[in-house]
Short mmCIF file of C-alpha atoms and ligand atoms in Angstrom, two decimals:
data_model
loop_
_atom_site.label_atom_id
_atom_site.label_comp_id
_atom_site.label_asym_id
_atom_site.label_seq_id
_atom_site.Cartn_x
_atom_site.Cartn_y
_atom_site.Cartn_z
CA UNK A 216 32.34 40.21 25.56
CA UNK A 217 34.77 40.15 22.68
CA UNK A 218 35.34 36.54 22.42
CA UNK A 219 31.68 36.27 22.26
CA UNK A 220 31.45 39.18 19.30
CA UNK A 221 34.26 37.32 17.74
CA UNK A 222 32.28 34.22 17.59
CA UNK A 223 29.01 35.86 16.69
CA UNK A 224 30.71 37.28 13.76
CA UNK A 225 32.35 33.57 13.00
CA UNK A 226 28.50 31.62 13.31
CA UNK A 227 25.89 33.89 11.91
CA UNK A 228 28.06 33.96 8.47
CA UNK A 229 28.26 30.30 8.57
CA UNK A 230 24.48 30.26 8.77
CA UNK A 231 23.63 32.48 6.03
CA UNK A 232 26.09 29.84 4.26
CA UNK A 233 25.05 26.53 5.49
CA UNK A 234 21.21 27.62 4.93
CA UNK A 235 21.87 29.20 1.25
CA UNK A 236 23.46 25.69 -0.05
CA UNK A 237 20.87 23.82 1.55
CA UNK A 238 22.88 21.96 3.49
CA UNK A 239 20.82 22.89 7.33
CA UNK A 240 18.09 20.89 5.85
CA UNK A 241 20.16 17.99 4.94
CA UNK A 242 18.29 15.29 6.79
CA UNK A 243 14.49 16.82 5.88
CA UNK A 244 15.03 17.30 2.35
CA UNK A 245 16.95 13.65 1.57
CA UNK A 246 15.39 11.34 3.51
CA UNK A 247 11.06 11.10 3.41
CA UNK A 248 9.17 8.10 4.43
CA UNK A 249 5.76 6.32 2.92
CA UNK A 250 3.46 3.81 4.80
CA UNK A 251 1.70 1.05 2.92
CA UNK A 252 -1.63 -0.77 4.54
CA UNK A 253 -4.16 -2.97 3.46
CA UNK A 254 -6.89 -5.51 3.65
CA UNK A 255 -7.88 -2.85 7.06
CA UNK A 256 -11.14 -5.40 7.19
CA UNK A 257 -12.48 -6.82 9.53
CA UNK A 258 -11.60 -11.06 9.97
CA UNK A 259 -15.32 -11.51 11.40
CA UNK A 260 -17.81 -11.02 8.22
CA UNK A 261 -20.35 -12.63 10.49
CA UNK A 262 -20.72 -10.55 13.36
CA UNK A 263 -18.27 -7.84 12.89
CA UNK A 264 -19.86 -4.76 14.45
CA UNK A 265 -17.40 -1.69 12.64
CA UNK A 266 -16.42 -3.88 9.42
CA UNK A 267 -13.04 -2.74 10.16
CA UNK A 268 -10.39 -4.91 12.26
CA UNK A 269 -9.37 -3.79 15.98
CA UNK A 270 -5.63 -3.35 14.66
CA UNK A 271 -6.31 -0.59 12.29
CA UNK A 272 -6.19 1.77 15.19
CA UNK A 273 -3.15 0.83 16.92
CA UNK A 274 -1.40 0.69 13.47
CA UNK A 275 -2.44 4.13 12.48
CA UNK A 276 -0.78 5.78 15.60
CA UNK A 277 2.02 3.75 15.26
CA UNK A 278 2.70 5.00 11.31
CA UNK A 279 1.61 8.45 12.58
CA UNK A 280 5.02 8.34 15.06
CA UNK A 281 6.90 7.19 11.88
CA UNK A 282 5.87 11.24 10.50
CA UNK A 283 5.26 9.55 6.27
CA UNK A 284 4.88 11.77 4.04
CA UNK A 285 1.94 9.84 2.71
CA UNK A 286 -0.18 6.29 3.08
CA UNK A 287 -1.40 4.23 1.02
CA UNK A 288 -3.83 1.65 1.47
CA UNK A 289 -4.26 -1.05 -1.23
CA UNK A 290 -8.12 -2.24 -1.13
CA UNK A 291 -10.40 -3.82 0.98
CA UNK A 292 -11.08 -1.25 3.64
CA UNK A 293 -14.16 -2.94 4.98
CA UNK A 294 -15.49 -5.69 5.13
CA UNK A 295 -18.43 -4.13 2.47
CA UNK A 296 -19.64 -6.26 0.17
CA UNK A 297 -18.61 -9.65 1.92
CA UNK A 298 -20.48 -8.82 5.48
CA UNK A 299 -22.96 -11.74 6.28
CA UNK A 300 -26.63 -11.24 6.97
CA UNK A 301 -25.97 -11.94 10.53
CA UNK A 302 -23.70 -8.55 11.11
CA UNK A 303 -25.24 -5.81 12.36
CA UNK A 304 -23.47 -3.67 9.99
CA UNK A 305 -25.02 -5.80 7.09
CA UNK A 306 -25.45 -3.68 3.62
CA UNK A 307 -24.29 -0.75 6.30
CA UNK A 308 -21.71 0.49 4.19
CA UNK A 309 -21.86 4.43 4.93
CA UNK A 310 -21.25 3.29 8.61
CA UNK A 311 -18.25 0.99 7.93
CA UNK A 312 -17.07 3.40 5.83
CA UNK A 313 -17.09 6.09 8.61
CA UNK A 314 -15.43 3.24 10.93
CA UNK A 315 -12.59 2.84 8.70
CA UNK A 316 -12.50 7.33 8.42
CA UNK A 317 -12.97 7.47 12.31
CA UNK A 318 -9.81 5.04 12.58
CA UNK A 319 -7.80 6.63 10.38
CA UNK A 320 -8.34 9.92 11.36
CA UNK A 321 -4.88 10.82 13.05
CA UNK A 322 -3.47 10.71 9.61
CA UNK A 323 -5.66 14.01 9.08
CA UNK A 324 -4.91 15.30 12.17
CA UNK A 325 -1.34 15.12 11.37
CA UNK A 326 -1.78 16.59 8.08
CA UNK A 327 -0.79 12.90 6.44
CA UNK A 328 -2.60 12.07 3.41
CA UNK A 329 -4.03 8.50 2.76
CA UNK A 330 -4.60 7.17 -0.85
CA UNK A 331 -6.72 4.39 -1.26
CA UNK A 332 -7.65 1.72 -3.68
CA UNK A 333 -10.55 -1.08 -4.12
CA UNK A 334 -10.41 -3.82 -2.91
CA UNK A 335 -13.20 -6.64 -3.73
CA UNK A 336 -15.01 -6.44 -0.51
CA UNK A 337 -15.35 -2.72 -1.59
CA UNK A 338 -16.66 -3.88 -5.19
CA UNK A 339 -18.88 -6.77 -4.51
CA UNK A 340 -19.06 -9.62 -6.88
CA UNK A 341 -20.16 -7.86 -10.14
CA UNK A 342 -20.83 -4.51 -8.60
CA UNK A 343 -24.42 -5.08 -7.77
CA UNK A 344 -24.13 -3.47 -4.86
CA UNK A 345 -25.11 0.17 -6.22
CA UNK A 346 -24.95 1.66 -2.63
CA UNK A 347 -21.41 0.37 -1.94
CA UNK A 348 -20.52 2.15 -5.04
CA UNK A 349 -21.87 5.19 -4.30
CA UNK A 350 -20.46 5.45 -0.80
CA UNK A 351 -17.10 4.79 -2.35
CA UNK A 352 -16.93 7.26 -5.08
CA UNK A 353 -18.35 9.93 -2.59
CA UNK A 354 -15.94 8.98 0.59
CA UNK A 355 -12.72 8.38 -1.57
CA UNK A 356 -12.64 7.96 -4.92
CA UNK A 357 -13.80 11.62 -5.23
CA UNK A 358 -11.32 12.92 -2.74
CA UNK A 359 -8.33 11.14 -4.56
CA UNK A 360 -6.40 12.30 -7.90
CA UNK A 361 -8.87 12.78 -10.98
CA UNK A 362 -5.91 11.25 -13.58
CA UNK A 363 -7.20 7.94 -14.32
CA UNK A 364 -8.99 6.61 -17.04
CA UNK A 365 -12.25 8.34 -18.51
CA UNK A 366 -14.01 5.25 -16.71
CA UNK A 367 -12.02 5.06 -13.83
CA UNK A 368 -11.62 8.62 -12.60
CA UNK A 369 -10.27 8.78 -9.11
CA UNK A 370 -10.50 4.73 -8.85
CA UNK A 371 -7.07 4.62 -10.67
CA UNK A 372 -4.75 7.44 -10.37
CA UNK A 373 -0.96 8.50 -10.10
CA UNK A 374 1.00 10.98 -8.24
CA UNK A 375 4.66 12.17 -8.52
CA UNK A 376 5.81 12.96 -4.77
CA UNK A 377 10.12 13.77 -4.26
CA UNK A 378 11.04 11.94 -7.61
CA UNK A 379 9.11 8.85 -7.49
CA UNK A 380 5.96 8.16 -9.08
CA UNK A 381 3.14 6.14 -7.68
CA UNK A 382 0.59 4.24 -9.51
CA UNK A 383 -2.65 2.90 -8.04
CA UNK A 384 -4.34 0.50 -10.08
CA UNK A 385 -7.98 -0.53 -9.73
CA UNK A 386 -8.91 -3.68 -10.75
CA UNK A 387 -12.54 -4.28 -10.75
CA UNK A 388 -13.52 -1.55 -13.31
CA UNK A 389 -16.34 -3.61 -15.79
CA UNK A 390 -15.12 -6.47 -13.89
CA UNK A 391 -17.45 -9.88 -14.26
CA UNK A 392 -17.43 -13.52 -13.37
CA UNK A 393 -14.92 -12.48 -10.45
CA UNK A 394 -12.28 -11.87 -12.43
CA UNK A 395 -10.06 -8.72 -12.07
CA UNK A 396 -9.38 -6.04 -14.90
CA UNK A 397 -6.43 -3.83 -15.38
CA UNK A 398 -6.71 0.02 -17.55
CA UNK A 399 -3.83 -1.63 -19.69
CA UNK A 400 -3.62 1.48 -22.16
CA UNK A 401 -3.86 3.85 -19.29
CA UNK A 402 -1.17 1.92 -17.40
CA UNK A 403 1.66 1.64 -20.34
CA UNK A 404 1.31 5.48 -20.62
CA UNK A 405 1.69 6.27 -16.72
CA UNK A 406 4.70 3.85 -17.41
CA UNK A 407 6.13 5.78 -20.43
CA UNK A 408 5.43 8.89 -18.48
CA UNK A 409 8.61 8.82 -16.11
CA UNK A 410 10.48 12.52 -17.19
CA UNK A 411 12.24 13.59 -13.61
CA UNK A 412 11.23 10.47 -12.20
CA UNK A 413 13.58 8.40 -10.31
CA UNK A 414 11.76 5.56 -9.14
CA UNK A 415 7.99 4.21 -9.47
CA UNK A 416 5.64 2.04 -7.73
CA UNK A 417 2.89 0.51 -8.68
CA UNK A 418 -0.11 -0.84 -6.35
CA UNK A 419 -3.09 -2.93 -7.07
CA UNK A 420 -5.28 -5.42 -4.92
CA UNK A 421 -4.47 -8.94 -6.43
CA UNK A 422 -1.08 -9.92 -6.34
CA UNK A 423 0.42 -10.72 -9.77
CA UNK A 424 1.77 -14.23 -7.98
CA UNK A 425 0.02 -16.22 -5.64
CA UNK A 426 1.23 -16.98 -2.65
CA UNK A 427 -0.84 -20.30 -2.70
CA UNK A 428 -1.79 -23.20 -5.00
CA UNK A 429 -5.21 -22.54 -4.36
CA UNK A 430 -7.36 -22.45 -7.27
CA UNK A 431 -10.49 -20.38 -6.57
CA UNK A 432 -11.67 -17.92 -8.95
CA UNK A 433 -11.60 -14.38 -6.78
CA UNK A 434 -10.16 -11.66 -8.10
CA UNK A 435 -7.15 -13.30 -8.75
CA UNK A 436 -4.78 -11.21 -11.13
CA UNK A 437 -2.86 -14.79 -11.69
CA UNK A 438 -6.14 -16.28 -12.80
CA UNK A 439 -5.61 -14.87 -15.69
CA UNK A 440 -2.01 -15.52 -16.93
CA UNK A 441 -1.96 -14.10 -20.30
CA UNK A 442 -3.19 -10.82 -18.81
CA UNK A 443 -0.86 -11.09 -15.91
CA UNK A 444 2.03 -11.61 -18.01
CA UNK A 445 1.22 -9.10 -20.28
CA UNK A 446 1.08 -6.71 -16.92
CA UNK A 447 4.25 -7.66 -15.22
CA UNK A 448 6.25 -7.50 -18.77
CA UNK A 449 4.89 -3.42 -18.81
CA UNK A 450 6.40 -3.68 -15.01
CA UNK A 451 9.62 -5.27 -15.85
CA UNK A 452 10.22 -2.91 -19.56
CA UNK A 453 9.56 0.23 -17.11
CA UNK A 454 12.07 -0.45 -14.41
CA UNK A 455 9.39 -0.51 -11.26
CA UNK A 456 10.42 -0.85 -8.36
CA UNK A 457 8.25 -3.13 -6.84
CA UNK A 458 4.28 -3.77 -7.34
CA UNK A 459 2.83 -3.84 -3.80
CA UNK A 460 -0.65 -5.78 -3.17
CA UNK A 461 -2.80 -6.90 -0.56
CA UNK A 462 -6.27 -9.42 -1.10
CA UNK A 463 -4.38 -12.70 0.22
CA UNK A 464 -4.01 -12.23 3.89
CA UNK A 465 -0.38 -12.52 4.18
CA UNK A 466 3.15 -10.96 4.13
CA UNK A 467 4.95 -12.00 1.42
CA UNK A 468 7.82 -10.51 -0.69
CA UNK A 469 9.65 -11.82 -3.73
CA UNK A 470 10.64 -11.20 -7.39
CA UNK A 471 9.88 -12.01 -10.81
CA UNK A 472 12.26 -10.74 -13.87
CA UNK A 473 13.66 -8.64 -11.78
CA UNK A 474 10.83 -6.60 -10.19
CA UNK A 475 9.86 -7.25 -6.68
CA UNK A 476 6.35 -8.21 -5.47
CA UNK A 477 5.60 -7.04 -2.21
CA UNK A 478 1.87 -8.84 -0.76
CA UNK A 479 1.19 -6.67 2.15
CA UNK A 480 -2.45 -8.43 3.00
CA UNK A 481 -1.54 -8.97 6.49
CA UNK A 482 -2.96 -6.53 8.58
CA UNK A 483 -6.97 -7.48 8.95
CA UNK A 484 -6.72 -11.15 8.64
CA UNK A 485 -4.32 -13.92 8.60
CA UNK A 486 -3.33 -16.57 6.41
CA UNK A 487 -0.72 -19.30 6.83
CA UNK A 488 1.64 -19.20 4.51
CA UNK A 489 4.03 -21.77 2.51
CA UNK A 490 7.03 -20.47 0.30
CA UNK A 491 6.83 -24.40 -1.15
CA UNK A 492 3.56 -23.62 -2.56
CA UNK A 493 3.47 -20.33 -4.11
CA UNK A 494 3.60 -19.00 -7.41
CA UNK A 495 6.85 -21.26 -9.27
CA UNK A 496 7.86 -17.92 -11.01
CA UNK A 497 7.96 -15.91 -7.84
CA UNK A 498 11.50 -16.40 -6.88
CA UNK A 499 10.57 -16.61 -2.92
CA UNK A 500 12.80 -14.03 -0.53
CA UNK A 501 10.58 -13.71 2.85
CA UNK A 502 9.35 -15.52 4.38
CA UNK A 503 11.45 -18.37 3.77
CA UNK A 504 10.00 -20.72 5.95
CA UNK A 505 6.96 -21.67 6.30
CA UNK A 506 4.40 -19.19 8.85
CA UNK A 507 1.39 -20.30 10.56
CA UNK A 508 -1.63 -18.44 10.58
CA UNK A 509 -1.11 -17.59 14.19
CA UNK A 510 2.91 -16.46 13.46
CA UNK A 511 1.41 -14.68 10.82
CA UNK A 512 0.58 -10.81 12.89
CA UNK A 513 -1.37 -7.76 11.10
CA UNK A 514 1.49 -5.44 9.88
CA UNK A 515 2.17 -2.32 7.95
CA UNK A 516 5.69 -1.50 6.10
CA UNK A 517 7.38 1.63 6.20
CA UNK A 518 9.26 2.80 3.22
CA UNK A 519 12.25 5.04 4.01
CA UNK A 520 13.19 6.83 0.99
CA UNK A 521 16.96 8.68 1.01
CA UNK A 522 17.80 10.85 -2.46
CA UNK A 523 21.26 11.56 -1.34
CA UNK A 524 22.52 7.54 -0.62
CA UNK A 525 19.76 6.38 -3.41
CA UNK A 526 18.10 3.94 -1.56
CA UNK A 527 15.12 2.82 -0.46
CA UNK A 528 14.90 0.98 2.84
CA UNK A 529 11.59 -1.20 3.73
CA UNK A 530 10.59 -2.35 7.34
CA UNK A 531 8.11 -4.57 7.87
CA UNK A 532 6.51 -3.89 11.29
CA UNK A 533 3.72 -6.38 12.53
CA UNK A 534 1.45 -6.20 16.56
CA UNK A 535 2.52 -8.36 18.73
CA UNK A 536 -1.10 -10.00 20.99
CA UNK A 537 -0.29 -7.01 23.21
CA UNK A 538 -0.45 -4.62 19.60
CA UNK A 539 3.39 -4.00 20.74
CA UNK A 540 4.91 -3.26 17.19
CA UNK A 541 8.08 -5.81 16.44
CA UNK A 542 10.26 -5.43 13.07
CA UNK A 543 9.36 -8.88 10.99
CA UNK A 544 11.13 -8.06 8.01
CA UNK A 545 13.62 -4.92 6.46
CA UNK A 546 15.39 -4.85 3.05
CA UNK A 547 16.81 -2.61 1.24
CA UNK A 548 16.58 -1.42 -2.83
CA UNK A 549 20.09 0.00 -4.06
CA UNK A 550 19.91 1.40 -7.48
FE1 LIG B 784 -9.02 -8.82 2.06
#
């Protein structure tokens, strides 16, 4: 009885200690974790029957074991404004929309809030398609921060979460002739706007660099160089991170001037891809070999932030034909 008062009197100060500096909550408080997702579309525009790919599930309960503080999905949730006549789900778009919420709905459950971006399919090809709009701005861009630009409110936004600062860029705002747009005033400012911050990402649809020397006009950010450039430079001046995309249907990750591009298009459809072939200014770091369109699975990355060691360590997960998760790429950021 009086060893055990002895050690009673020995733990509960070290408690009061440990919990006033903080330092019970070591793990919790340093180390947080962020999903990214995107092109969650379905590959079939002709008869898909949800307009939202078969993997989305699986990947959702898989983040949902990671516990992320957030996700973030970077455009093209359905297949929208690109569904064929033949599609039952043709000009549907309050039902694919409810496909995509119904699949994504353990992130809710589990109290894990999604941000989301446009894609194309979720524009159309000069916003003709009024409904599609409309279903949007009521579904998400209403639900999402109301920062953006006047024009663009809750279709671009930003959000500060444990020190780093996230910037979702739409890009089809007054957009014609298939060509993407960027808020470029709006954007420099979020940029400038970095008091307390210690790290920022910045996510948009197009990647900056293509990933192909394909030349079709489509919402390309590199179809317009001058603009791109004039982007990345704002990017590079600002110290991001890394500018995370989706639209080509592919993993891909490399750098430019120092900032990383991360093309995380992977998960709804696939793409081959061919490090010999993309962008010349991308320097190339993964894949490094060429990956066939089969090789190449639907994925999602999780982002493992940790304040205390200041890093930031990426895994690239990707479903296996039995949707068994497998880890296809990890890297980390040192600062
Ligand atoms: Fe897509």
């Amino acid at each position: 009885m009086m060893k055990f008062n002895k050690m009673k009197l020995f733990i509960i100060p070290m408690i009061i200690l440990l919990g006033m500096t903080g330092m019970l909550n070591i793990t919790h408080a340093q180390t947080w974790k962020f999903a990214v997702i995107s092109d969650t579309h379905d590959n079939d525009k002709t008869h898909t029957t949800t307009g939202v790919t078969p993997y989305l599930a699986p990947i959702i309960n898989d983040i949902v074991e990671e516990k992320p503080d957030m996700v973030m999905e970077t455009g093209d949730l359905i297949v929208g404004a690109l569904t064929e006549p033949t599609s039952p789900v043709y000009k549907k778009y309050a039902v694919q929309y409810a496909a995509f919420q119904k699949a994504v709905e353990p992130l809710k459950n589990a109290n894990v809030p999604l941000f989301v971006i446009r894609g194309n399919h979720d524009y159309g090809a000069a916003n003709e398609e009024a409904d599609l709009q409309k279903v949007y701005l009521e579904k998400f861009a209403n639900r999402m921060p109301q920062n953006g630009p006047a024009d663009a409110k809750g279709l671009s936004y930003s959000f500060v979460h444990n020190k780093v600062k996230f910037i979702m860029v739409d890009q089809y705002v007054h957009a014609t002739n298939k060509d993407a747009t960027l808020p470029m005033d709006w954007l420099k400012t979020e940029l400038e706007n970095k008091q307390g911050v210690d790290h920022i990402f910045v996510m948009g649809h197009s990647p900056a660099y293509s990933p192909t020397n394909e030349k079709k006009r489509h919402f390309n950010l590199y179809d317009q160089p001058a603009l791109r450039d004039q982007f990345w430079d704002l990017l590079v001046k600002n110290n991001v991170t890394a500018y995370i995309s989706g639209h080509k249907h592919v993993y891909f990750r490399g750098n430019v001037k120092g900032v990383e591009q991360i093309g995380a298009g992977n998960l709804g459809s696939a793409l081959s891809y061919n490090p010999e072939t993309a962008d010349k200014n991308l320097t190339n770091l993964f894949p490094t070999t060429s990956v066939s369109r089969e090789d190449n699975r639907p994925g999602y990355i999780i982002f493992t932030v940790d304040s205390d060691k200041n890093t930031i360590t990426a895994n690239e997960y990707c479903l296996d034909t039995d949707n068994n998760k497998y880890l296809y790429d990890t890297y980390q950021f040192t600062f």
